[in-house]
PDB file of C-alpha atoms in Angstrom:
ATOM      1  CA  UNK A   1       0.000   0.000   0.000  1.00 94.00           C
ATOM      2  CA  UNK A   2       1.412   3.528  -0.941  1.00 96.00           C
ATOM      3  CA  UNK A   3       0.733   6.237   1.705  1.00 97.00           C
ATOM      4  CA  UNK A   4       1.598   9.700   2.703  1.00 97.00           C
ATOM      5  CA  UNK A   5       4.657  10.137   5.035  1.00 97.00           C
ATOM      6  CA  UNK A   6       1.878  11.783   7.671  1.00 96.00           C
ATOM      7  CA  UNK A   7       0.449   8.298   7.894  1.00 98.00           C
ATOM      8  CA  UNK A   8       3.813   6.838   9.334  1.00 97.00           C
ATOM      9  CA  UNK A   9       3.410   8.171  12.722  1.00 97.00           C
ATOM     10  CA  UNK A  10      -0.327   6.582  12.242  1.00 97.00           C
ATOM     11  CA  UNK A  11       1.153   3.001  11.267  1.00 98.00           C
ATOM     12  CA  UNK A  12       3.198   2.718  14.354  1.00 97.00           C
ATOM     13  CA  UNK A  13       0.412   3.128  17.009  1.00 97.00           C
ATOM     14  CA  UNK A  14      -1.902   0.747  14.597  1.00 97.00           C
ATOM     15  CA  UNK A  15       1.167  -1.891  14.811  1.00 97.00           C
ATOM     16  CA  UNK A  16       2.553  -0.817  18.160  1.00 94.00           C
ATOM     17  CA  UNK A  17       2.202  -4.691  19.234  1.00 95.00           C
ATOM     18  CA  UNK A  18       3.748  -6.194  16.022  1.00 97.00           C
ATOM     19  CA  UNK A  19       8.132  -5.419  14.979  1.00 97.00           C
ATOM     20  CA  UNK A  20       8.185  -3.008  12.176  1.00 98.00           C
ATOM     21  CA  UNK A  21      11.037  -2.850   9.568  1.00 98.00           C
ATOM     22  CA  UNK A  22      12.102  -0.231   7.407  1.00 98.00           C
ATOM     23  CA  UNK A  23      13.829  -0.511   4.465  1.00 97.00           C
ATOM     24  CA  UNK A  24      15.376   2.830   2.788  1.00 96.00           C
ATOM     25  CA  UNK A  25      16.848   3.719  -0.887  1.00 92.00           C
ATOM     26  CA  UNK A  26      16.526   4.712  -4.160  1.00 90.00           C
ATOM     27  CA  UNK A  27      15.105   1.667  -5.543  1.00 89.00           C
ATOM     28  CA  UNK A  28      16.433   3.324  -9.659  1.00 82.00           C
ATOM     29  CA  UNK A  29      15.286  -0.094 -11.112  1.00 74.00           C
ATOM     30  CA  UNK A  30      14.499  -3.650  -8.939  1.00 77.00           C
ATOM     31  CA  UNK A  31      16.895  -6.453  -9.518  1.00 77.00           C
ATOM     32  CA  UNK A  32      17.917  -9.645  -8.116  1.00 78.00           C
ATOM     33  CA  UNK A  33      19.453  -7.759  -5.271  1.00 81.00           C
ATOM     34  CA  UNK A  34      16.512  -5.600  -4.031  1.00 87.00           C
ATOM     35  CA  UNK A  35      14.185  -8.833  -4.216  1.00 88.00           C
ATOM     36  CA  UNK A  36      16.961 -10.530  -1.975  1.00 89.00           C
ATOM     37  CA  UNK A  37      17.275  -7.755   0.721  1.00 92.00           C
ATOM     38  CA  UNK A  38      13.780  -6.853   0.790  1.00 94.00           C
ATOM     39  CA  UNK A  39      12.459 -10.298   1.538  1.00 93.00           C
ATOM     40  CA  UNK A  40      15.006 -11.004   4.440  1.00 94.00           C
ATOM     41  CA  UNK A  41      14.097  -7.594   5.569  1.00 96.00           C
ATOM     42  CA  UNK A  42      10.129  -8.969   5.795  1.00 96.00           C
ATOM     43  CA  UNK A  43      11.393 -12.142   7.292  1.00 96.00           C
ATOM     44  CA  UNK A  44      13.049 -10.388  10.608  1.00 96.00           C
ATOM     45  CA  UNK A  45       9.634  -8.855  10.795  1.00 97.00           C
ATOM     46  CA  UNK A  46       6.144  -8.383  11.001  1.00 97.00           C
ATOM     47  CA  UNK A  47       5.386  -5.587   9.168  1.00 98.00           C
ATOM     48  CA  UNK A  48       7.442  -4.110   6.285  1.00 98.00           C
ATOM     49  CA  UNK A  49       7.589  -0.351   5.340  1.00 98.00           C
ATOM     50  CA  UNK A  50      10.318   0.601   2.158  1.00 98.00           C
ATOM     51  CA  UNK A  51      10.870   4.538   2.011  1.00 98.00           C
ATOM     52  CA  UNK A  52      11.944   5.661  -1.663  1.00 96.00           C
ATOM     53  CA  UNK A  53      14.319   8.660  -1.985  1.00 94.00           C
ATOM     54  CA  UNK A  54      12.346  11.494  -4.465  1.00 92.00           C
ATOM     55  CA  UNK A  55      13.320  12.376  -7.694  1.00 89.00           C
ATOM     56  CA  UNK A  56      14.908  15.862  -6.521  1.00 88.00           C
ATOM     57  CA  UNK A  57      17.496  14.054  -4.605  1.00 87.00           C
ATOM     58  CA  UNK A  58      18.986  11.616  -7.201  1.00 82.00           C
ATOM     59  CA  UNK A  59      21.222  12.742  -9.708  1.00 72.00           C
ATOM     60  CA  UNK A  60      19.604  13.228 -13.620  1.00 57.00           C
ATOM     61  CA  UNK A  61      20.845   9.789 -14.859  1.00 56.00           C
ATOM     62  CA  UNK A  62      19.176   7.774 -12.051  1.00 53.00           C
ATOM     63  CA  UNK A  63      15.901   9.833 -11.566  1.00 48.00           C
ATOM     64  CA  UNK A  64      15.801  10.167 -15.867  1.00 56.00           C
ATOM     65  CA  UNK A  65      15.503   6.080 -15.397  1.00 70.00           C
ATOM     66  CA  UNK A  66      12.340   5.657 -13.086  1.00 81.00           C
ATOM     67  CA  UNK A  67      10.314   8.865 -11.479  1.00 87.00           C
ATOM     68  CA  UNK A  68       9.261   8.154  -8.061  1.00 91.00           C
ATOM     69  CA  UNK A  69       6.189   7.635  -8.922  1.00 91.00           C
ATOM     70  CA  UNK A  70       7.016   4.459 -11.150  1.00 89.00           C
ATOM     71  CA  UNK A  71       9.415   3.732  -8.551  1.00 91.00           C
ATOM     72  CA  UNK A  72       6.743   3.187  -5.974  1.00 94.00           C
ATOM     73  CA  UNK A  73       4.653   1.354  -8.103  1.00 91.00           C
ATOM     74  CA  UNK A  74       7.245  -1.099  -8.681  1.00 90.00           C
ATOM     75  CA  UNK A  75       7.389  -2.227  -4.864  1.00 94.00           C
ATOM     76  CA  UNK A  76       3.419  -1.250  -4.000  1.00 93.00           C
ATOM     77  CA  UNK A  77       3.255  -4.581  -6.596  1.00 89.00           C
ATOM     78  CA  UNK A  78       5.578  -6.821  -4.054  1.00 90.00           C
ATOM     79  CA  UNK A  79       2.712  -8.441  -2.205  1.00 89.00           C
ATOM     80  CA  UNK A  80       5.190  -9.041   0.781  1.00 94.00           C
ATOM     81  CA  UNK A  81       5.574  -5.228   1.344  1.00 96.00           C
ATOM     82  CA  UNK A  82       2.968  -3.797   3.433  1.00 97.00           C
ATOM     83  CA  UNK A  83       3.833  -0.158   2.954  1.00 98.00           C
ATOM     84  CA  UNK A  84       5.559   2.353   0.720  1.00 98.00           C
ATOM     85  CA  UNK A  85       5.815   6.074   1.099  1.00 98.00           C
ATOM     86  CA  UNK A  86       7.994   8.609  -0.953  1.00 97.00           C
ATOM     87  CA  UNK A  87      10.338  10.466   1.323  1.00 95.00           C
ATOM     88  CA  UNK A  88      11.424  13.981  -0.036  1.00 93.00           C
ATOM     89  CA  UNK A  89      14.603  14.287   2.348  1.00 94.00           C
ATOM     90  CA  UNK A  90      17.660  13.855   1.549  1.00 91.00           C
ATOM     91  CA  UNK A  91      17.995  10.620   4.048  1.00 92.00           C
ATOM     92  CA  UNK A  92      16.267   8.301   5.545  1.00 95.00           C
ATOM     93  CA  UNK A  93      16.398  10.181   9.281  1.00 95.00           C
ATOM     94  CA  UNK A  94      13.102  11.990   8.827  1.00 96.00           C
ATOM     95  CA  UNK A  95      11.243   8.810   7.691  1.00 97.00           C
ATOM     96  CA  UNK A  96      13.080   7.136  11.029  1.00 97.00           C
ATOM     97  CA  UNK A  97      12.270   9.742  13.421  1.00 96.00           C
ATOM     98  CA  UNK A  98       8.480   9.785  12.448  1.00 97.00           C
ATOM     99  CA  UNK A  99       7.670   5.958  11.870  1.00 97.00           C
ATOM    100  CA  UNK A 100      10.589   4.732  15.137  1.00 97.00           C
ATOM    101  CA  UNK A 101      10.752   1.152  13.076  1.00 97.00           C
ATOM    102  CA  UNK A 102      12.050  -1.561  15.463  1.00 97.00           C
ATOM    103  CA  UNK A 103      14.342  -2.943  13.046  1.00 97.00           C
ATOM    104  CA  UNK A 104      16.415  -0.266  10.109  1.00 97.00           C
ATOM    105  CA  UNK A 105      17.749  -2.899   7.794  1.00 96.00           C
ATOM    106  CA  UNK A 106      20.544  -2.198   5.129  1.00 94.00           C
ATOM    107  CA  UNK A 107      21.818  -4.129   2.286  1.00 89.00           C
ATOM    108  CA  UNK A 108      25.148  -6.155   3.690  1.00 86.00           C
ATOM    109  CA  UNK A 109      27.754  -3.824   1.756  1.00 81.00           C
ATOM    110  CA  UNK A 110      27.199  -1.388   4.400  1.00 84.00           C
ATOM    111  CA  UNK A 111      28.149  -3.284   7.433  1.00 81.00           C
ATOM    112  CA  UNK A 112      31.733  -2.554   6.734  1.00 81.00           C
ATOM    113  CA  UNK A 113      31.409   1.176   5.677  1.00 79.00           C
ATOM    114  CA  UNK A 114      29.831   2.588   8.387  1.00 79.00           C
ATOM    115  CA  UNK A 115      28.980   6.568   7.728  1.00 86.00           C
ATOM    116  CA  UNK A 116      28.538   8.871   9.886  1.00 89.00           C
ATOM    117  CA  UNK A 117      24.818   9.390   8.318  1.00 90.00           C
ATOM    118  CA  UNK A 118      24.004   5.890   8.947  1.00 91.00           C
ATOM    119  CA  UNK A 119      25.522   6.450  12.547  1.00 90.00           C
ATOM    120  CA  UNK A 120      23.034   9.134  13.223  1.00 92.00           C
ATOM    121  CA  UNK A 121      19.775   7.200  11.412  1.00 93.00           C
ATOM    122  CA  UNK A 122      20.204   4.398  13.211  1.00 90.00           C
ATOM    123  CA  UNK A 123      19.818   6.708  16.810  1.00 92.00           C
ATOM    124  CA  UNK A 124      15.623   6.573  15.581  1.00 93.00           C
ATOM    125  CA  UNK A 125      15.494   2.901  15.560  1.00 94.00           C
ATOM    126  CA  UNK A 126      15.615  -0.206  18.008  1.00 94.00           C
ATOM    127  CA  UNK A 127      18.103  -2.085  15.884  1.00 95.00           C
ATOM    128  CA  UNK A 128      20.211  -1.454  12.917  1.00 95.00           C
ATOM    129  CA  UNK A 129      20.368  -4.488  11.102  1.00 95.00           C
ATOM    130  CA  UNK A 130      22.259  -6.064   7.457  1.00 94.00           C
ATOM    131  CA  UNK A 131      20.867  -8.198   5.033  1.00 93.00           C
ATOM    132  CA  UNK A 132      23.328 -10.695   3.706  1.00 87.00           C
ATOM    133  CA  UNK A 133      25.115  -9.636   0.788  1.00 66.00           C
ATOM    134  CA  UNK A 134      24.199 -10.068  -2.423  1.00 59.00           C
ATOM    135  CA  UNK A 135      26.076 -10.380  -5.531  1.00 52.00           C
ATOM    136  CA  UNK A 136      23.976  -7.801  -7.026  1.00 49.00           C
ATOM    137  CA  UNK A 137      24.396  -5.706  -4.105  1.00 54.00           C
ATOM    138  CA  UNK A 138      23.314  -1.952  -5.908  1.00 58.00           C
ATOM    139  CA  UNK A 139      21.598  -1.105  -9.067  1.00 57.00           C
ATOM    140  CA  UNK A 140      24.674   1.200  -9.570  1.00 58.00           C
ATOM    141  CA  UNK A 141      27.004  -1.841 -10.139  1.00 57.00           C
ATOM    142  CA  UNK A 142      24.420  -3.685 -11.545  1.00 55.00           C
ATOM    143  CA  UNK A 143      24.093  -0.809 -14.444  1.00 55.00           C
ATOM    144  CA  UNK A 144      28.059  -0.911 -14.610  1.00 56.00           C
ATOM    145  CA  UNK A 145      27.979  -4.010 -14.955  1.00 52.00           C
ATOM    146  CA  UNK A 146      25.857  -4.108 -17.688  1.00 51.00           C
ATOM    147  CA  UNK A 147      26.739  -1.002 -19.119  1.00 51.00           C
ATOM    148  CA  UNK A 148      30.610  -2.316 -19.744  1.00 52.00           C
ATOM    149  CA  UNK A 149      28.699  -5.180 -21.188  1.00 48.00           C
ATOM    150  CA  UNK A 150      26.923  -3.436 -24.045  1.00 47.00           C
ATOM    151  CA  UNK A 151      29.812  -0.537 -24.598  1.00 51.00           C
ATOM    152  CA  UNK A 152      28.656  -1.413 -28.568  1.00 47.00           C
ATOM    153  CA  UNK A 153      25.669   0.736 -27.848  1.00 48.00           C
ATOM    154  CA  UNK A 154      26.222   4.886 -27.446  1.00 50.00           C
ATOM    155  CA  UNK A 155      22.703   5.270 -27.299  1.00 57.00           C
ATOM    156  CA  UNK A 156      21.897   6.389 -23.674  1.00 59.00           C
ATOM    157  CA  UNK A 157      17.987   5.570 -24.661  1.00 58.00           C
ATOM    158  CA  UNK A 158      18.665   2.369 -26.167  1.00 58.00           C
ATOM    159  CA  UNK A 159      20.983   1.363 -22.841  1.00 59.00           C
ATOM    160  CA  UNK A 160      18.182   2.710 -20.586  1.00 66.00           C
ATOM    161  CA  UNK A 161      15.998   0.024 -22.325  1.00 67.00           C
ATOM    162  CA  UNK A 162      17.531  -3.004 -22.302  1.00 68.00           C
ATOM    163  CA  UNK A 163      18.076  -2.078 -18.622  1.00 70.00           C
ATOM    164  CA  UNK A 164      14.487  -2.181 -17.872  1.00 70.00           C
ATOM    165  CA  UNK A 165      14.168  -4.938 -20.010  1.00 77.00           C
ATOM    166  CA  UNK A 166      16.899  -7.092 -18.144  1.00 75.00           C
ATOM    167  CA  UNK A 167      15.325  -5.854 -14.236  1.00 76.00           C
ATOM    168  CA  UNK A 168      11.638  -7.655 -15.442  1.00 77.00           C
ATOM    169  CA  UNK A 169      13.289 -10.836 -16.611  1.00 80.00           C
ATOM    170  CA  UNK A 170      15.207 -10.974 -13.291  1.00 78.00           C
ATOM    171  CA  UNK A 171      11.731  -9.932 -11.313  1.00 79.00           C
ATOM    172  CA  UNK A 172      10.114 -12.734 -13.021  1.00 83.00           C
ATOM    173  CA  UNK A 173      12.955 -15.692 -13.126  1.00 81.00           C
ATOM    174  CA  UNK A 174      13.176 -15.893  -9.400  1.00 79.00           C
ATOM    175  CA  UNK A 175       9.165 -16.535  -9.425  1.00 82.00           C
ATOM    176  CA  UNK A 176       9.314 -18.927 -11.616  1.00 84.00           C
ATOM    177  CA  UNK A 177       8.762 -23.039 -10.967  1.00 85.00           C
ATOM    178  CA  UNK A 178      10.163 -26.056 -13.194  1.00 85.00           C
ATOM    179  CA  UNK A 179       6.833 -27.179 -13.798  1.00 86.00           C
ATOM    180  CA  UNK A 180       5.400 -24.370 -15.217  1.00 88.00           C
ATOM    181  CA  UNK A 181       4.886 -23.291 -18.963  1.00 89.00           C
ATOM    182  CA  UNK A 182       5.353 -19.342 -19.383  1.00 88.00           C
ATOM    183  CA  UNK A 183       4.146 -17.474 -22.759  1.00 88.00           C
ATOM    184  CA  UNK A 184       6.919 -14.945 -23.187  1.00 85.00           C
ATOM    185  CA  UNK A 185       5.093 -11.752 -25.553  1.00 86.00           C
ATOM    186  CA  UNK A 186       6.935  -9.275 -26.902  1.00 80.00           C
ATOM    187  CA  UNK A 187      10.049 -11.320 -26.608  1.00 79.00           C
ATOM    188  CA  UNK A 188      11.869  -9.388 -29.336  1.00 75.00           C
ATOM    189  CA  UNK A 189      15.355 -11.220 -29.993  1.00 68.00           C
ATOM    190  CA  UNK A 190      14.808 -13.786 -27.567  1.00 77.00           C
ATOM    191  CA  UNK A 191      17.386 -12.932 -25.120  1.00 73.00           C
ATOM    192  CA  UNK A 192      15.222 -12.873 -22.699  1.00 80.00           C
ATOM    193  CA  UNK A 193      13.064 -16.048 -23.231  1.00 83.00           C
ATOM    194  CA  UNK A 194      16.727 -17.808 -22.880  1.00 80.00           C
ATOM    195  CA  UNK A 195      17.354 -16.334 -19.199  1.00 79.00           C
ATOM    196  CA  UNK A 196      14.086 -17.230 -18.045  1.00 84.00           C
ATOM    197  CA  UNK A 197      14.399 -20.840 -19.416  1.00 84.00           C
ATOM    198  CA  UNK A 198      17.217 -21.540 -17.288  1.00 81.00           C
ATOM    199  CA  UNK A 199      15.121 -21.898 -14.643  1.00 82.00           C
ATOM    200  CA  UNK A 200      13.603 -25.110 -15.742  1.00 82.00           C
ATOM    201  CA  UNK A 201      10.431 -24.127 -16.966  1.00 86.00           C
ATOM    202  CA  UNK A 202       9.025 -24.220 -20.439  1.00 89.00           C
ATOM    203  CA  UNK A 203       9.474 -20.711 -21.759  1.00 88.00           C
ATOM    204  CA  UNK A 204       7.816 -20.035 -25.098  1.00 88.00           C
ATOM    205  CA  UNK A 205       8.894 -16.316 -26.564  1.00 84.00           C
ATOM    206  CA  UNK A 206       6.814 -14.736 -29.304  1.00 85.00           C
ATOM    207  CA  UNK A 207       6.812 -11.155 -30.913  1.00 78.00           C
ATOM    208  CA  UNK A 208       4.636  -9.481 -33.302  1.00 75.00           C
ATOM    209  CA  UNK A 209       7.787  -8.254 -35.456  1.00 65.00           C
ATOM    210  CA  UNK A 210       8.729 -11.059 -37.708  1.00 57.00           C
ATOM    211  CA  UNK A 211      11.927 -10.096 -38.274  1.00 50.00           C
ATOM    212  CA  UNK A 212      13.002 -11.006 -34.423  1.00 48.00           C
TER     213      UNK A 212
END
């Protein structure tokens, strides 16, 4: 459920009984790493809230990629979430001080990089907690990553795209059971279709261009 960062201090008293966790970033596009955090995150608790940084924080590249209000979309559609709020502050202290989670929980890469930032957010909560470290641990070096990958391409557009593209399949695959059989539309090239049928189902792509 999205709601209004007035509603946080509302949420507390109408979970006061039950551990809440937030869960803080910029969220620029979900991958494998997000999905990873954010579940543990829900697992250490009973309720899970995920604060989004605005658009006027982020840099151009990053906000160009998702607005905040795509951004919040994308999580309000992770059933295991129970609330998402925008939070137009440059941290996540204000969001702290107003919803007092029981448990802050960061992605593992910041256990050993302590900032003073974190330092002072983690004074508004019961616990600061880590998730265990992923291998995608940021959507920065995920976009590196993939970025270095595709250096063929100069088109920012065209890179922004097959980002997007690459974040579903990686949404989806981890959702995905051997036994099922998954109609892939708009498949384009197939690239795609071939991730998602390495995880045992039967994946069948198909694209109204005939040339793909």
């Amino acid at each position: 459920m999205i709601v209004n960062f007035d509603e946080l201090q509302r949420i507390r008293l109408q979970h006061q009984n039950q551990n809440i966790a937030l869960c803080h970033g910029v969220f620029a596009f979900l991958h494998a790493g997000h999905i990873e955090h954010l579940l543990w995150a829900k697992e250490q608790s009973d309720v899970l809230v995920v604060s989004v940084t605005g658009d006027e924080f982020l840099d151009s590249s990053r906000s160009k990629l998702f607005p905040i209000s795509k951004r919040l979309l994308f999580l309000d559609n992770l059933k295991f979430i129970d609330y998402v709020v925008a939070s137009n502050f440059p941290s996540a202290k204000e969001v702290l001080q107003s919803l007092k989670p029981d448990f802050y929980i960061k992605g593992g890469e910041y256990e050993f990089r302590m900032t003073q930032q974190l330092l002072e957010e983690s004074k508004h909560c019961k616990e600061l907690l880590f998730s265990p470290t992923s291998k995608y641990a940021s959507s920065t070096e995920v976009s590196n990553s993939i970025t270095e990958a595709i250096d063929i391409y100069s088109d920012k557009e065209r890179i922004d795209c097959i980002l997007y593209c690459l974040a579903r399949y990686k949404f989806v695959y981890r959702l995905l059971e051997k036994s099922w059989i998954v109609l892939d539309c708009g498949c384009g090239y197939g690239y795609g279709t071939k991730l998602l049928s390495k995880s045992g189902a039967k994946v069948i792509g198909c694209d109204i261009n005939e040339l793909c």
